[in-house]
Amino acid sequence: MTTPEVGEGSPGQADSRTEASRADEQAGRAGTSPPEPGSPRILELPIGGMTCAACSTRLEKNLNRLEGVSAQVNLAAEKARVTYDPARTSPAEILDRIAKTGFSVPPQTLNLQLEGMTCAACAGRIEQALNALPGVDARVNPATEQARVRYTPGQGDLDSLLSAVQRAGYRAHPLAEAGRADAAARKAEAWRHEQRVFLLAALCSLPLMLEMVAMLGPGSGHHLLPGWLQWLLATPVQFLAGWRFYRGAWNALRGGGANMDVLVALGTSAAYLYSVASLLLDSQGHLYFEASAAVITLVRLGKLLESRAKAKTSGAIEQLLALNPKSAWVRVGEAWEERPLDTLHPGDVVRVRSGEQVPVDGIILEGQSGLDESLLTGESLPAAKTAGDRVYAGTQNLDGLLHVEAHGVGRHTQLMEIVRLTEAAQGSKAPIQQLADRISGWFVPAVVALAILTWLGWWLTTGSLAEGLIPAVAVLVIACPCALGLATPTAVMVGLGRGARLGILVRSAEALERAEQLDILALDKTGTLTQGHPELTQILTDGGIDQHQILTWATSLEQGSSHPIARAVQESARRLGIQPIPVQAFENIPGLGVRGRLGNLSLSLIRTDPVPGYPPATWTALASPEQTLARLAFMDVLRPGTPAALARLGALGIQTVMVTGDNPAAAQAVADQAGITRVHAGIAPSGKATIIQALKADGRRVGMAGDGINDAPALASADVSFAMAAGADIALEAADITLMRNDLGAVADAVALSRAVMRKIRQNLFFAFIYNVLALPLAALGMLNPVIAGAAMALSSVSVVSNSLMLKRWRPARP
């Protein structure tokens, strides 16, 4: 059973399944009858929008007014347990009453592992079956053979989803994070079974392939093997190795569709049955046992290679999951105990030795070290960490001993959030895939019709039924809907997985496609172009006092303050190795600065007017009662990589525009340093969204990069939005692409990645289309042997997946 994520993507299974459905299962296992229609049923529904006890009381009262309903609402759990008589009240009426009371039943998300899929047409049929259910929105990924289903509890539940998949002719089971190992074990066993079946088919087909070679050589027409031996070798291939095609074809036709299995089953059955009839009725007739057996063997070989290649498309997720250690050393009293990771709780103190992976998200209590965060951020250089710094699960401690207080454990770490976001994005569909989906819907029936026309055409032309059989079989087995269906999802999976490894988290394939088309990028100033905090940039001294002494006095005065200006002074002193001296009579002057006594010297550090002739900055004056000793300038400076990142964006053909709420002078000073010519300064949050809309005139694609709460409206208005991971939560929620590195260069990396993925998708689609456009006429004209056709069909899917896998080697072209 699964426990999906919280919120939009997270129902517990208990939330989504009725008591009645569980009773049905238990009754079925016990051999008794399920509850009679009209007997009470129970719904457990998550409730959104409750803020106090009055809310839960009002909802409970309104639900209990429905006929045949008894409801209990739990405010703490934000759930409602509703017992109802289905003969008197429907679940739809219950949901409607909840909505009219002013609350909601949040949609939930569930991942299903699918079994029995063989091609893109299967994915389309399962998707159609699931989406036919009320309140359900499903996306099926043929590359992973998984479905991501969004549904409304009360309208849909796990049982109805599984039943819909089963009615379509397939099997499904819920996929939980804890069940990944079981799913991997099932896939490994299925792979070994496929290998055994292929080996049987190959051993039986090899003599028949020699028969085909002999028939094509000099003195053709003479059988190398007697007919009865050909039949004996071909039959296990046809009905043992080929059974999966018959089963898949039957399930597809029973579900009202057609897929690759239908084509293979029809083609090979026609060749096999014609050969059997010829063997029994005409000892001199043509035998095509080698064609049917070889096609099945080669198609199974292609599926083996395709499965192995598809497994590699999710390698990035597996690598991220492998970063989590299995256990951690936890402080218990004065001792340390090794405990499984799933037993840890927030507040536990864990020990991380040199060379070990950090098991939790948390804060360093003791120690200092360098951490390798490359698999989370894409930054290859180690990050220096000391007491008070935040660390993340999955990063590697390179040197030193750390004691870390756990804040996020298990599923609630940044690593697992990256995995969830990436998996959700990998299961989404890019708009470019819509054409392939439409073609896959009618592709198989069209190929069957073409095969029939081919057979009739050859019969009418030659007067021989046998002459048209081989071209018709070739038409059936060379057609490849799989390559069309795999062209987009495999490239999206590999590309987004690669992005996750480089610290680029894309929420959907649609966002990836929009990023590729970006024309203009609007940039917030503070925290995006700049560091996001002031730095000490200038010291002007009076009276011949050296800057070292000035900075000693300034950091001594500021040592008791947490103001951004104070932190800038303290950081400058720390870099120069300056230690503060004790301060007495310290006083904080709100809005102005600080003052105090250092030994016999009374000093103040107070905000002052700008100094003429210098760039716009925040100025403070260090003064004694008698005179001003120095003036200190503070600016929010450009990030070191900003100019290079802007140059890369320009090289990608993207115009950059600054949109900031800062004053025009400060904004223009930063723009001049960065080389940005278009500046909108002094803009309110709502005004930023208005500017984004204006930039989108004439159909231009506009992106927005920001990290603050005031950027959220503009991020939501942009065609594609980027947010730095260190930014405000609301900005991260509004963003289409989250960048784990606080570096504008990551935006250029994301755009370059989107273009690489879309280029791969177009290559795949072109190959899949041109393959079918060229191959089908050649097969119909009799220019392709069915064996060659089967091999070409099998390899076409492998070629598409292999082309997508080349994205695993993609790296951004940084200067």
CSV table of C-alpha atoms in Angstrom, one decimal, residues 180-535:
chain,number,residue,atom,x,y,z
A,180,ARG,CA,10.9,0.8,-4.7
A,181,ALA,CA,13.0,-2.1,-3.8
A,182,ASP,CA,10.1,-4.5,-4.4
A,183,ALA,CA,9.4,-2.9,-7.7
A,184,ALA,CA,13.0,-3.2,-8.7
A,185,ALA,CA,13.0,-6.9,-7.7
A,186,ARG,CA,9.9,-7.5,-9.7
A,187,LYS,CA,11.5,-5.9,-12.8
A,188,ALA,CA,14.7,-7.9,-12.3
A,189,GLU,CA,12.7,-11.1,-12.2
A,190,ALA,CA,10.7,-10.1,-15.2
A,191,TRP,CA,13.9,-9.4,-17.0
A,192,ARG,CA,15.3,-12.8,-16.2
A,193,HIS,CA,12.1,-14.5,-17.4
A,194,GLU,CA,12.3,-12.5,-20.7
A,195,GLN,CA,15.9,-13.7,-21.1
A,196,ARG,CA,14.9,-17.4,-20.6
A,197,VAL,CA,12.0,-17.1,-23.1
A,198,PHE,CA,14.2,-15.3,-25.7
A,199,LEU,CA,16.9,-18.0,-25.3
A,200,LEU,CA,14.3,-20.7,-26.0
A,201,ALA,CA,13.0,-18.8,-29.1
A,202,ALA,CA,16.5,-18.2,-30.4
A,203,LEU,CA,17.5,-21.8,-30.1
A,204,CYS,CA,14.4,-22.9,-32.0
A,205,SER,CA,14.7,-20.1,-34.6
A,206,LEU,CA,18.4,-20.5,-35.5
A,207,PRO,CA,17.9,-23.7,-37.6
A,208,LEU,CA,14.9,-22.0,-39.3
A,209,MET,CA,17.1,-19.0,-40.1
A,210,LEU,CA,19.5,-21.3,-41.8
A,211,GLU,CA,16.6,-22.7,-43.8
A,212,MET,CA,15.8,-19.1,-44.9
A,213,VAL,CA,19.4,-18.5,-45.9
A,214,ALA,CA,19.4,-21.7,-47.9
A,215,MET,CA,16.1,-20.7,-49.6
A,216,LEU,CA,17.6,-17.4,-50.6
A,217,GLY,CA,20.8,-18.9,-52.0
A,218,PRO,CA,21.6,-20.8,-55.2
A,219,GLY,CA,19.2,-23.6,-55.9
A,220,SER,CA,16.5,-21.9,-53.9
A,221,GLY,CA,13.3,-23.7,-53.5
A,222,HIS,CA,14.9,-26.8,-51.9
A,223,HIS,CA,14.1,-27.1,-48.2
A,224,LEU,CA,17.1,-27.7,-46.0
A,225,LEU,CA,14.8,-29.0,-43.2
A,226,PRO,CA,11.8,-31.2,-43.7
A,227,GLY,CA,8.4,-29.5,-43.2
A,228,TRP,CA,7.5,-31.5,-40.1
A,229,LEU,CA,10.8,-30.4,-38.4
A,230,GLN,CA,10.2,-26.7,-39.3
A,231,TRP,CA,6.7,-27.0,-37.8
A,232,LEU,CA,8.2,-28.7,-34.6
A,233,LEU,CA,10.7,-25.9,-34.2
A,234,ALA,CA,8.3,-23.0,-35.0
A,235,THR,CA,5.4,-24.1,-32.8
A,236,PRO,CA,7.0,-23.4,-29.4
A,237,VAL,CA,8.2,-20.1,-30.6
A,238,GLN,CA,4.8,-19.2,-31.9
A,239,PHE,CA,2.8,-20.2,-28.8
A,240,LEU,CA,5.3,-20.0,-26.0
A,241,ALA,CA,7.6,-17.1,-26.9
A,242,GLY,CA,4.7,-15.5,-28.8
A,243,TRP,CA,2.1,-15.9,-26.1
A,244,ARG,CA,2.7,-12.4,-24.7
A,245,PHE,CA,1.7,-11.0,-28.1
A,246,TYR,CA,-1.6,-13.0,-28.1
A,247,ARG,CA,-2.3,-12.0,-24.5
A,248,GLY,CA,-1.6,-8.4,-25.2
A,249,ALA,CA,-3.6,-8.4,-28.4
A,250,TRP,CA,-6.6,-10.0,-26.7
A,251,ASN,CA,-6.5,-7.5,-23.8
A,252,ALA,CA,-6.2,-4.6,-26.2
A,253,LEU,CA,-9.1,-5.7,-28.4
A,254,ARG,CA,-11.2,-6.5,-25.3
A,255,GLY,CA,-10.6,-3.0,-24.1
A,256,GLY,CA,-11.7,-1.5,-27.4
A,257,GLY,CA,-8.3,-0.6,-28.9
A,258,ALA,CA,-5.3,-2.0,-30.8
A,259,ASN,CA,-1.6,-2.0,-30.2
A,260,MET,CA,1.7,-3.4,-31.4
A,261,ASP,CA,0.7,-6.9,-30.1
A,262,VAL,CA,-2.2,-7.0,-32.5
A,263,LEU,CA,0.2,-6.3,-35.4
A,264,VAL,CA,2.7,-8.9,-34.4
A,265,ALA,CA,0.1,-11.5,-33.5
A,266,LEU,CA,-1.8,-11.0,-36.8
A,267,GLY,CA,1.4,-11.1,-38.9
A,268,THR,CA,3.1,-14.1,-37.4
A,269,SER,CA,-0.2,-16.0,-37.1
A,270,ALA,CA,-0.9,-15.5,-40.8
A,271,ALA,CA,2.5,-16.8,-41.8
A,272,TYR,CA,2.3,-19.7,-39.3
A,273,LEU,CA,-1.2,-20.9,-40.1
A,274,TYR,CA,-0.6,-20.6,-43.9
A,275,SER,CA,2.5,-22.7,-43.5
A,276,VAL,CA,0.5,-25.3,-41.4
A,277,ALA,CA,-2.2,-25.5,-44.0
A,278,SER,CA,0.3,-25.7,-46.8
A,279,LEU,CA,2.2,-28.5,-45.0
A,280,LEU,CA,-1.1,-30.5,-44.5
A,281,LEU,CA,-2.7,-29.8,-47.9
A,282,ASP,CA,0.1,-29.2,-50.4
A,283,SER,CA,3.4,-30.9,-49.9
A,284,GLN,CA,5.0,-28.7,-52.6
A,285,GLY,CA,3.6,-25.4,-51.2
A,286,HIS,CA,5.5,-22.5,-49.7
A,287,LEU,CA,6.4,-22.7,-46.0
A,288,TYR,CA,7.0,-19.5,-43.9
A,289,PHE,CA,7.7,-21.0,-40.5
A,290,GLU,CA,11.1,-19.3,-40.5
A,291,ALA,CA,9.4,-15.9,-41.0
A,292,SER,CA,6.9,-16.2,-38.1
A,293,ALA,CA,9.5,-17.6,-35.7
A,294,ALA,CA,12.2,-15.1,-36.6
A,295,VAL,CA,9.9,-12.2,-36.3
A,296,ILE,CA,8.8,-13.2,-32.8
A,297,THR,CA,12.4,-13.9,-31.7
A,298,LEU,CA,13.7,-10.6,-33.1
A,299,VAL,CA,10.8,-8.6,-31.6
A,300,ARG,CA,11.4,-10.2,-28.2
A,301,LEU,CA,15.1,-9.3,-28.6
A,302,GLY,CA,14.2,-5.7,-29.4
A,303,LYS,CA,11.9,-5.6,-26.3
A,304,LEU,CA,14.7,-6.9,-24.1
A,305,LEU,CA,17.1,-4.2,-25.4
A,306,GLU,CA,14.4,-1.6,-25.1
A,307,SER,CA,13.7,-2.6,-21.5
A,308,ARG,CA,17.3,-2.4,-20.6
A,309,ALA,CA,17.6,1.0,-22.2
A,310,LYS,CA,14.4,2.3,-20.6
A,311,ALA,CA,15.7,1.3,-17.2
A,312,LYS,CA,18.7,3.6,-17.7
A,313,THR,CA,16.4,6.6,-18.3
A,314,SER,CA,15.5,6.6,-14.6
A,315,GLY,CA,19.1,6.2,-13.5
A,316,ALA,CA,19.4,9.8,-12.2
A,317,ILE,CA,16.6,9.1,-9.7
A,318,GLU,CA,18.2,5.9,-8.5
A,319,GLN,CA,21.5,7.7,-8.1
A,320,LEU,CA,19.9,10.4,-6.0
A,321,LEU,CA,18.1,7.8,-3.8
A,322,ALA,CA,21.4,6.0,-3.4
A,323,LEU,CA,22.8,9.1,-1.6
A,324,ASN,CA,20.7,8.3,1.4
A,325,PRO,CA,22.6,6.2,4.0
A,326,LYS,CA,20.8,3.3,5.5
A,327,SER,CA,21.6,4.2,9.1
A,328,ALA,CA,22.9,7.1,11.3
A,329,TRP,CA,24.8,7.4,14.5
A,330,VAL,CA,22.4,9.1,17.0
A,331,ARG,CA,23.4,10.7,20.4
A,332,VAL,CA,21.5,8.9,23.2
A,333,GLY,CA,22.5,10.5,26.5
A,334,GLU,CA,26.3,10.5,26.5
A,335,ALA,CA,26.6,7.5,24.1
A,336,TRP,CA,26.2,7.1,20.3
A,337,GLU,CA,23.9,4.4,18.8
A,338,GLU,CA,23.6,3.3,15.2
A,339,ARG,CA,20.0,3.4,14.2
A,340,PRO,CA,18.0,2.8,11.0
A,341,LEU,CA,17.3,6.0,9.1
A,342,ASP,CA,13.5,5.5,9.3
A,343,THR,CA,13.6,5.7,13.1
A,344,LEU,CA,15.1,9.2,13.3
A,345,HIS,CA,13.1,12.2,14.4
A,346,PRO,CA,13.5,16.0,14.2
A,347,GLY,CA,15.6,17.1,17.1
A,348,ASP,CA,17.9,14.1,17.1
A,349,VAL,CA,21.6,14.8,17.1
A,350,VAL,CA,23.5,12.7,14.6
A,351,ARG,CA,27.3,12.2,14.1
A,352,VAL,CA,28.8,12.4,10.6
A,353,ARG,CA,32.4,11.3,10.3
A,354,SER,CA,34.7,12.1,7.4
A,355,GLY,CA,33.7,10.3,4.2
A,356,GLU,CA,30.2,9.6,5.3
A,357,GLN,CA,26.9,10.8,3.8
A,358,VAL,CA,24.9,13.3,5.9
A,359,PRO,CA,21.7,11.3,6.8
A,360,VAL,CA,19.4,14.3,7.6
A,361,ASP,CA,18.6,17.9,6.8
A,362,GLY,CA,19.8,20.0,9.8
A,363,ILE,CA,22.1,22.5,11.5
A,364,ILE,CA,25.7,21.9,12.5
A,365,LEU,CA,26.0,22.1,16.3
A,366,GLU,CA,29.7,21.2,16.4
A,367,GLY,CA,32.6,20.9,14.0
A,368,GLN,CA,33.7,22.2,10.6
A,369,SER,CA,34.3,20.5,7.3
A,370,GLY,CA,33.9,20.8,3.5
A,371,LEU,CA,30.8,19.1,2.1
A,372,ASP,CA,30.4,17.7,-1.4
A,373,GLU,CA,26.9,19.0,-2.5
A,374,SER,CA,27.5,18.4,-6.2
A,375,LEU,CA,24.7,15.9,-6.7
A,376,LEU,CA,22.2,18.3,-5.2
A,377,THR,CA,23.4,21.6,-6.5
A,378,GLY,CA,25.6,20.8,-9.5
A,379,GLU,CA,28.4,22.8,-7.9
A,380,SER,CA,31.7,20.8,-8.1
A,381,LEU,CA,33.7,22.7,-5.5
A,382,PRO,CA,33.2,21.6,-1.8
A,383,ALA,CA,31.1,23.9,0.4
A,384,ALA,CA,32.8,25.0,3.6
A,385,LYS,CA,30.6,24.4,6.6
A,386,THR,CA,30.9,25.3,10.3
A,387,ALA,CA,28.7,25.5,13.4
A,388,GLY,CA,25.4,27.2,12.6
A,389,ASP,CA,25.4,26.3,8.9
A,390,ARG,CA,22.7,24.2,7.3
A,391,VAL,CA,23.5,20.8,5.8
A,392,TYR,CA,21.4,18.5,3.6
A,393,ALA,CA,20.8,14.7,3.5
A,394,GLY,CA,22.8,13.0,0.8
A,395,THR,CA,25.7,15.4,0.8
A,396,GLN,CA,29.1,13.9,1.7
A,397,ASN,CA,31.3,15.0,4.5
A,398,LEU,CA,34.8,15.3,3.1
A,399,ASP,CA,36.9,16.0,6.1
A,400,GLY,CA,36.2,16.7,9.8
A,401,LEU,CA,33.7,15.5,12.3
A,402,LEU,CA,30.2,17.0,12.5
A,403,HIS,CA,27.4,16.9,15.0
A,404,VAL,CA,24.2,17.8,13.3
A,405,GLU,CA,20.7,18.5,14.8
A,406,ALA,CA,18.1,16.9,12.6
A,407,HIS,CA,15.4,19.2,11.2
A,408,GLY,CA,14.2,17.1,8.3
A,409,VAL,CA,14.3,13.3,8.2
A,410,GLY,CA,13.1,10.5,6.0
A,411,ARG,CA,10.7,11.7,3.3
A,412,HIS,CA,10.9,15.3,4.6
A,413,THR,CA,14.4,16.2,3.3
A,414,GLN,CA,15.4,18.3,0.4
A,415,LEU,CA,16.8,15.2,-1.3
A,416,MET,CA,13.4,13.4,-1.3
A,417,GLU,CA,11.7,16.6,-2.4
A,418,ILE,CA,14.0,16.7,-5.4
A,419,VAL,CA,13.2,13.1,-6.1
A,420,ARG,CA,9.4,13.8,-5.9
A,421,LEU,CA,9.5,16.9,-8.0
A,422,THR,CA,11.6,15.2,-10.7
A,423,GLU,CA,9.5,12.1,-10.8
A,424,ALA,CA,6.3,14.2,-11.1
A,425,ALA,CA,7.9,16.2,-13.9
A,426,GLN,CA,9.1,13.1,-15.7
A,427,GLY,CA,5.6,11.8,-15.7
A,428,SER,CA,4.2,15.0,-17.3
A,429,LYS,CA,3.6,15.5,-21.0
A,430,ALA,CA,5.2,18.1,-23.2
A,431,PRO,CA,2.8,19.8,-25.7
A,432,ILE,CA,4.9,18.5,-28.6
A,433,GLN,CA,3.8,15.0,-27.6
A,434,GLN,CA,0.2,15.7,-28.5
A,435,LEU,CA,0.8,15.0,-32.2
A,436,ALA,CA,2.4,11.6,-31.5
A,437,ASP,CA,-0.5,10.7,-29.2
A,438,ARG,CA,-3.0,11.5,-31.8
A,439,ILE,CA,-1.2,9.4,-34.4
A,440,SER,CA,-0.7,6.5,-32.0
A,441,GLY,CA,-4.5,6.4,-31.6
A,442,TRP,CA,-5.3,5.5,-35.2
A,443,PHE,CA,-1.9,4.1,-36.2
A,444,VAL,CA,-2.6,0.3,-35.6
A,445,PRO,CA,-6.0,0.2,-37.3
A,446,ALA,CA,-4.5,2.1,-40.3
A,447,VAL,CA,-1.6,-0.4,-40.5
A,448,VAL,CA,-4.0,-3.4,-40.4
A,449,ALA,CA,-6.0,-1.8,-43.2
A,450,LEU,CA,-2.8,-1.2,-45.2
A,451,ALA,CA,-1.8,-4.9,-44.8
A,452,ILE,CA,-5.2,-6.0,-46.0
A,453,LEU,CA,-5.0,-3.7,-49.0
A,454,THR,CA,-1.4,-5.0,-49.7
A,455,TRP,CA,-2.6,-8.6,-49.7
A,456,LEU,CA,-5.5,-7.8,-51.9
A,457,GLY,CA,-3.4,-5.8,-54.3
A,458,TRP,CA,-0.8,-8.6,-54.7
A,459,TRP,CA,-3.6,-11.2,-55.1
A,460,LEU,CA,-5.3,-9.1,-57.8
A,461,THR,CA,-1.9,-8.5,-59.5
A,462,THR,CA,-0.4,-11.9,-59.4
A,463,GLY,CA,-3.5,-14.1,-59.0
A,464,SER,CA,-1.8,-15.9,-56.1
A,465,LEU,CA,-2.9,-15.7,-52.5
A,466,ALA,CA,0.6,-16.8,-51.3
A,467,GLU,CA,2.4,-14.1,-53.2
A,468,GLY,CA,0.6,-11.3,-51.2
A,469,LEU,CA,1.1,-13.0,-47.8
A,470,ILE,CA,4.8,-12.1,-47.2
A,471,PRO,CA,4.4,-8.4,-48.1
A,472,ALA,CA,1.3,-8.2,-45.9
A,473,VAL,CA,3.1,-9.8,-43.0
A,474,ALA,CA,6.0,-7.4,-43.6
A,475,VAL,CA,3.6,-4.4,-43.4
A,476,LEU,CA,2.2,-5.7,-40.1
A,477,VAL,CA,5.5,-6.3,-38.3
A,478,ILE,CA,7.5,-3.4,-39.6
A,479,ALA,CA,5.1,-0.7,-38.3
A,480,CYS,CA,6.3,0.7,-35.0
A,481,PRO,CA,4.0,2.8,-32.8
A,482,CYS,CA,6.4,2.2,-29.9
A,483,ALA,CA,9.1,4.5,-31.4
A,484,LEU,CA,6.5,7.3,-31.7
A,485,GLY,CA,5.3,6.8,-28.1
A,486,LEU,CA,8.8,6.7,-26.6
A,487,ALA,CA,10.2,9.7,-28.5
A,488,THR,CA,9.1,12.3,-26.1
A,489,PRO,CA,8.9,10.7,-22.6
A,490,THR,CA,12.3,9.1,-22.8
A,491,ALA,CA,14.0,12.3,-23.7
A,492,VAL,CA,12.1,14.2,-20.9
A,493,MET,CA,13.0,11.6,-18.3
A,494,VAL,CA,16.7,11.6,-19.1
A,495,GLY,CA,16.8,15.3,-19.5
A,496,LEU,CA,15.0,16.1,-16.3
A,497,GLY,CA,17.0,13.5,-14.4
A,498,ARG,CA,20.2,15.1,-15.7
A,499,GLY,CA,18.9,18.5,-14.7
A,500,ALA,CA,18.2,17.2,-11.1
A,501,ARG,CA,21.8,16.1,-10.9
A,502,LEU,CA,22.9,19.6,-11.9
A,503,GLY,CA,20.6,21.4,-9.4
A,504,ILE,CA,17.9,22.3,-12.0
A,505,LEU,CA,14.4,21.1,-10.9
A,506,VAL,CA,11.8,21.5,-13.6
A,507,ARG,CA,8.2,21.1,-12.5
A,508,SER,CA,6.8,19.8,-15.8
A,509,ALA,CA,7.7,18.9,-19.3
A,510,GLU,CA,5.5,21.8,-20.5
A,511,ALA,CA,7.7,24.3,-18.5
A,512,LEU,CA,10.7,22.7,-20.2
A,513,GLU,CA,9.2,23.3,-23.6
A,514,ARG,CA,8.3,27.0,-22.8
A,515,ALA,CA,11.9,27.6,-21.5
A,516,GLU,CA,13.3,26.5,-24.8
A,517,GLN,CA,11.2,29.3,-26.6
A,518,LEU,CA,12.3,32.1,-24.2
A,519,ASP,CA,12.7,35.5,-25.8
A,520,ILE,CA,13.0,37.9,-22.8
A,521,LEU,CA,14.1,37.3,-19.2
A,522,ALA,CA,13.0,39.7,-16.5
A,523,LEU,CA,15.3,39.8,-13.5
A,524,ASP,CA,14.8,40.9,-10.0
A,525,LYS,CA,17.7,42.8,-8.6
A,526,THR,CA,18.1,41.9,-4.9
A,527,GLY,CA,19.1,38.3,-4.4
A,528,THR,CA,19.0,37.4,-8.1
A,529,LEU,CA,21.5,39.7,-9.7
A,530,THR,CA,23.1,40.7,-6.4
A,531,GLN,CA,24.1,38.8,-3.2
A,532,GLY,CA,20.9,39.9,-1.5
A,533,HIS,CA,22.6,41.4,1.5
A,534,PRO,CA,24.9,44.5,2.0
A,535,GLU,CA,28.7,44.2,1.9
